[in-house]
Short mmCIF file of C-alpha atoms in Angstrom, two decimals:
data_model
loop_
_atom_site.label_atom_id
_atom_site.label_comp_id
_atom_site.label_asym_id
_atom_site.label_seq_id
_atom_site.Cartn_x
_atom_site.Cartn_y
_atom_site.Cartn_z
CA UNK A 1 7.74 1.00 -16.75
CA UNK A 2 4.13 2.10 -16.11
CA UNK A 3 4.71 1.63 -12.37
CA UNK A 4 7.76 3.93 -12.43
CA UNK A 5 6.00 6.56 -14.54
CA UNK A 6 2.52 6.61 -13.03
CA UNK A 7 2.41 4.69 -9.76
CA UNK A 8 0.62 1.68 -8.31
CA UNK A 9 -3.01 2.60 -9.00
CA UNK A 10 -2.61 3.39 -12.72
CA UNK A 11 -0.48 0.24 -13.03
CA UNK A 12 -3.29 -1.81 -11.40
CA UNK A 13 -5.81 -0.23 -13.79
CA UNK A 14 -3.58 -1.12 -16.73
CA UNK A 15 -3.23 -4.74 -15.56
CA UNK A 16 -7.01 -5.03 -15.13
CA UNK A 17 -7.60 -3.66 -18.63
CA UNK A 18 -5.00 -6.07 -20.02
CA UNK A 19 -6.70 -9.02 -18.32
CA UNK A 20 -10.04 -8.00 -19.83
CA UNK A 21 -8.65 -7.34 -23.30
CA UNK A 22 -6.43 -10.41 -23.61
CA UNK A 23 -8.34 -13.00 -21.56
CA UNK A 24 -11.96 -11.85 -21.57
CA UNK A 25 -11.98 -11.67 -17.77
CA UNK A 26 -13.88 -8.60 -16.56
CA UNK A 27 -11.51 -7.00 -14.05
CA UNK A 28 -12.18 -3.95 -11.91
CA UNK A 29 -10.03 -1.84 -9.60
CA UNK A 30 -11.50 -0.23 -6.48
CA UNK A 31 -9.71 2.22 -4.21
CA UNK A 32 -10.89 2.74 -0.64
CA UNK A 33 -9.65 5.65 1.43
CA UNK A 34 -7.51 8.57 0.45
CA UNK A 35 -4.80 7.58 -1.99
CA UNK A 36 -1.32 8.47 -0.86
CA UNK A 37 2.13 7.94 -2.24
CA UNK A 38 4.00 4.90 -1.01
CA UNK A 39 7.72 4.15 -0.92
CA UNK A 40 8.98 2.88 -4.28
CA UNK A 41 10.06 -0.51 -2.88
CA UNK A 42 6.61 -1.04 -1.33
CA UNK A 43 4.85 -0.09 -4.58
CA UNK A 44 7.07 -2.48 -6.53
CA UNK A 45 6.41 -5.44 -4.25
CA UNK A 46 2.64 -4.74 -4.17
CA UNK A 47 2.69 -4.45 -7.98
CA UNK A 48 4.46 -7.83 -8.23
CA UNK A 49 1.89 -9.43 -5.92
CA UNK A 50 -0.97 -8.10 -8.08
CA UNK A 51 0.86 -9.24 -11.21
CA UNK A 52 1.34 -12.77 -9.89
CA UNK A 53 -2.24 -13.00 -8.60
CA UNK A 54 -3.58 -11.93 -12.01
CA UNK A 55 -1.25 -14.41 -13.75
CA UNK A 56 -2.71 -17.15 -11.54
CA UNK A 57 -6.22 -16.02 -12.45
CA UNK A 58 -5.30 -16.02 -16.14
CA UNK A 59 -3.66 -19.45 -16.06
CA UNK A 60 -5.61 -21.48 -13.53
CA UNK A 61 -8.90 -20.00 -12.32
CA UNK A 62 -11.32 -20.25 -15.26
CA UNK A 63 -12.78 -17.03 -13.82
CA UNK A 64 -15.10 -14.63 -15.61
CA UNK A 65 -14.53 -11.74 -13.20
CA UNK A 66 -11.72 -10.39 -11.03
CA UNK A 67 -11.45 -7.53 -8.55
CA UNK A 68 -8.42 -5.62 -7.33
CA UNK A 69 -9.04 -3.59 -4.16
CA UNK A 70 -6.51 -1.22 -2.66
CA UNK A 71 -7.46 0.20 0.72
CA UNK A 72 -5.51 3.04 2.29
CA UNK A 73 -6.14 2.84 6.03
CA UNK A 74 -4.59 4.34 9.15
CA UNK A 75 -1.03 3.10 9.20
CA UNK A 76 -1.62 0.35 6.68
CA UNK A 77 -2.44 -0.55 3.09
CA UNK A 78 -4.59 -3.57 2.30
CA UNK A 79 -4.39 -5.02 -1.19
CA UNK A 80 -6.80 -7.76 -2.28
CA UNK A 81 -7.12 -9.63 -5.57
CA UNK A 82 -10.24 -11.78 -5.87
CA UNK A 83 -11.77 -13.91 -8.61
CA UNK A 84 -14.94 -15.91 -9.20
CA UNK A 85 -13.08 -18.90 -10.60
CA UNK A 86 -12.89 -22.56 -9.74
CA UNK A 87 -10.75 -22.10 -6.61
CA UNK A 88 -8.55 -24.81 -5.15
CA UNK A 89 -7.85 -26.69 -1.96
CA UNK A 90 -5.28 -24.89 0.18
CA UNK A 91 -2.55 -26.73 2.06
CA UNK A 92 -3.12 -26.84 5.82
CA UNK A 93 -0.34 -24.31 6.47
CA UNK A 94 0.47 -21.32 4.28
CA UNK A 95 4.13 -22.24 4.76
CA UNK A 96 3.48 -25.44 2.76
CA UNK A 97 2.60 -23.59 -0.47
CA UNK A 98 5.92 -24.26 -2.20
CA UNK A 99 5.96 -27.97 -1.36
CA UNK A 100 2.34 -28.19 -2.60
CA UNK A 101 3.47 -26.83 -5.98
CA UNK A 102 1.93 -23.38 -5.46
CA UNK A 103 5.14 -21.52 -6.32
CA UNK A 104 3.44 -18.28 -7.41
CA UNK A 105 1.57 -18.08 -4.12
CA UNK A 106 4.75 -18.91 -2.22
CA UNK A 107 6.48 -16.05 -4.07
CA UNK A 108 3.70 -13.68 -3.03
CA UNK A 109 4.13 -14.82 0.56
CA UNK A 110 7.86 -14.08 0.37
CA UNK A 111 7.24 -10.62 -1.13
CA UNK A 112 4.76 -9.83 1.64
CA UNK A 113 7.34 -10.89 4.22
CA UNK A 114 9.94 -8.56 2.68
CA UNK A 115 7.64 -5.57 3.33
CA UNK A 116 6.61 -6.78 6.80
CA UNK A 117 3.17 -7.62 5.47
CA UNK A 118 0.72 -10.38 6.22
CA UNK A 119 -0.52 -12.50 3.29
CA UNK A 120 -3.83 -14.30 3.52
CA UNK A 121 -5.19 -16.69 0.89
CA UNK A 122 -8.79 -17.86 0.89
CA UNK A 123 -9.92 -20.43 -1.62
CA UNK A 124 -11.97 -23.57 -1.95
CA UNK A 125 -13.07 -25.63 -4.93
CA UNK A 126 -15.86 -23.79 -6.84
CA UNK A 127 -15.58 -20.77 -4.50
CA UNK A 128 -12.98 -18.61 -6.23
CA UNK A 129 -9.83 -17.26 -4.64
CA UNK A 130 -8.91 -14.13 -2.69
CA UNK A 131 -5.31 -13.12 -2.04
CA UNK A 132 -4.97 -10.32 0.54
CA UNK A 133 -1.84 -8.61 1.78
CA UNK A 134 -1.88 -6.13 4.65
CA UNK A 135 1.19 -3.93 4.96
CA UNK A 136 2.11 -1.33 7.59
CA UNK A 137 2.98 2.12 6.18
#
């Protein structure tokens, strides 16, 4: 509902505040570039990617801090969700996420594909995790 009423950035702020309030994980939102309105379908899929990334942080990361960055660039939007948690070993190919039991990450990959975006996941044990999606606009 907050996404429909206010848009992606206020929804991201709300999710960050919720993570801090309910999980004690200090979460911050940073916007780079001039904010602009995005198509509703794109906003919804980006919102769902942030939501899933924060759920993974909440459930698995043991993080104390998280960052959501939304960058409005020329012809693209880059969304990144990063944490300082325990990280994990990635499968060799991003296409192997589902078979490796990383269903939330596989779902993010599918959402990125639906909006012609590119999903990148960086993680390693003790190094935290960063999920980035770059989408043409």
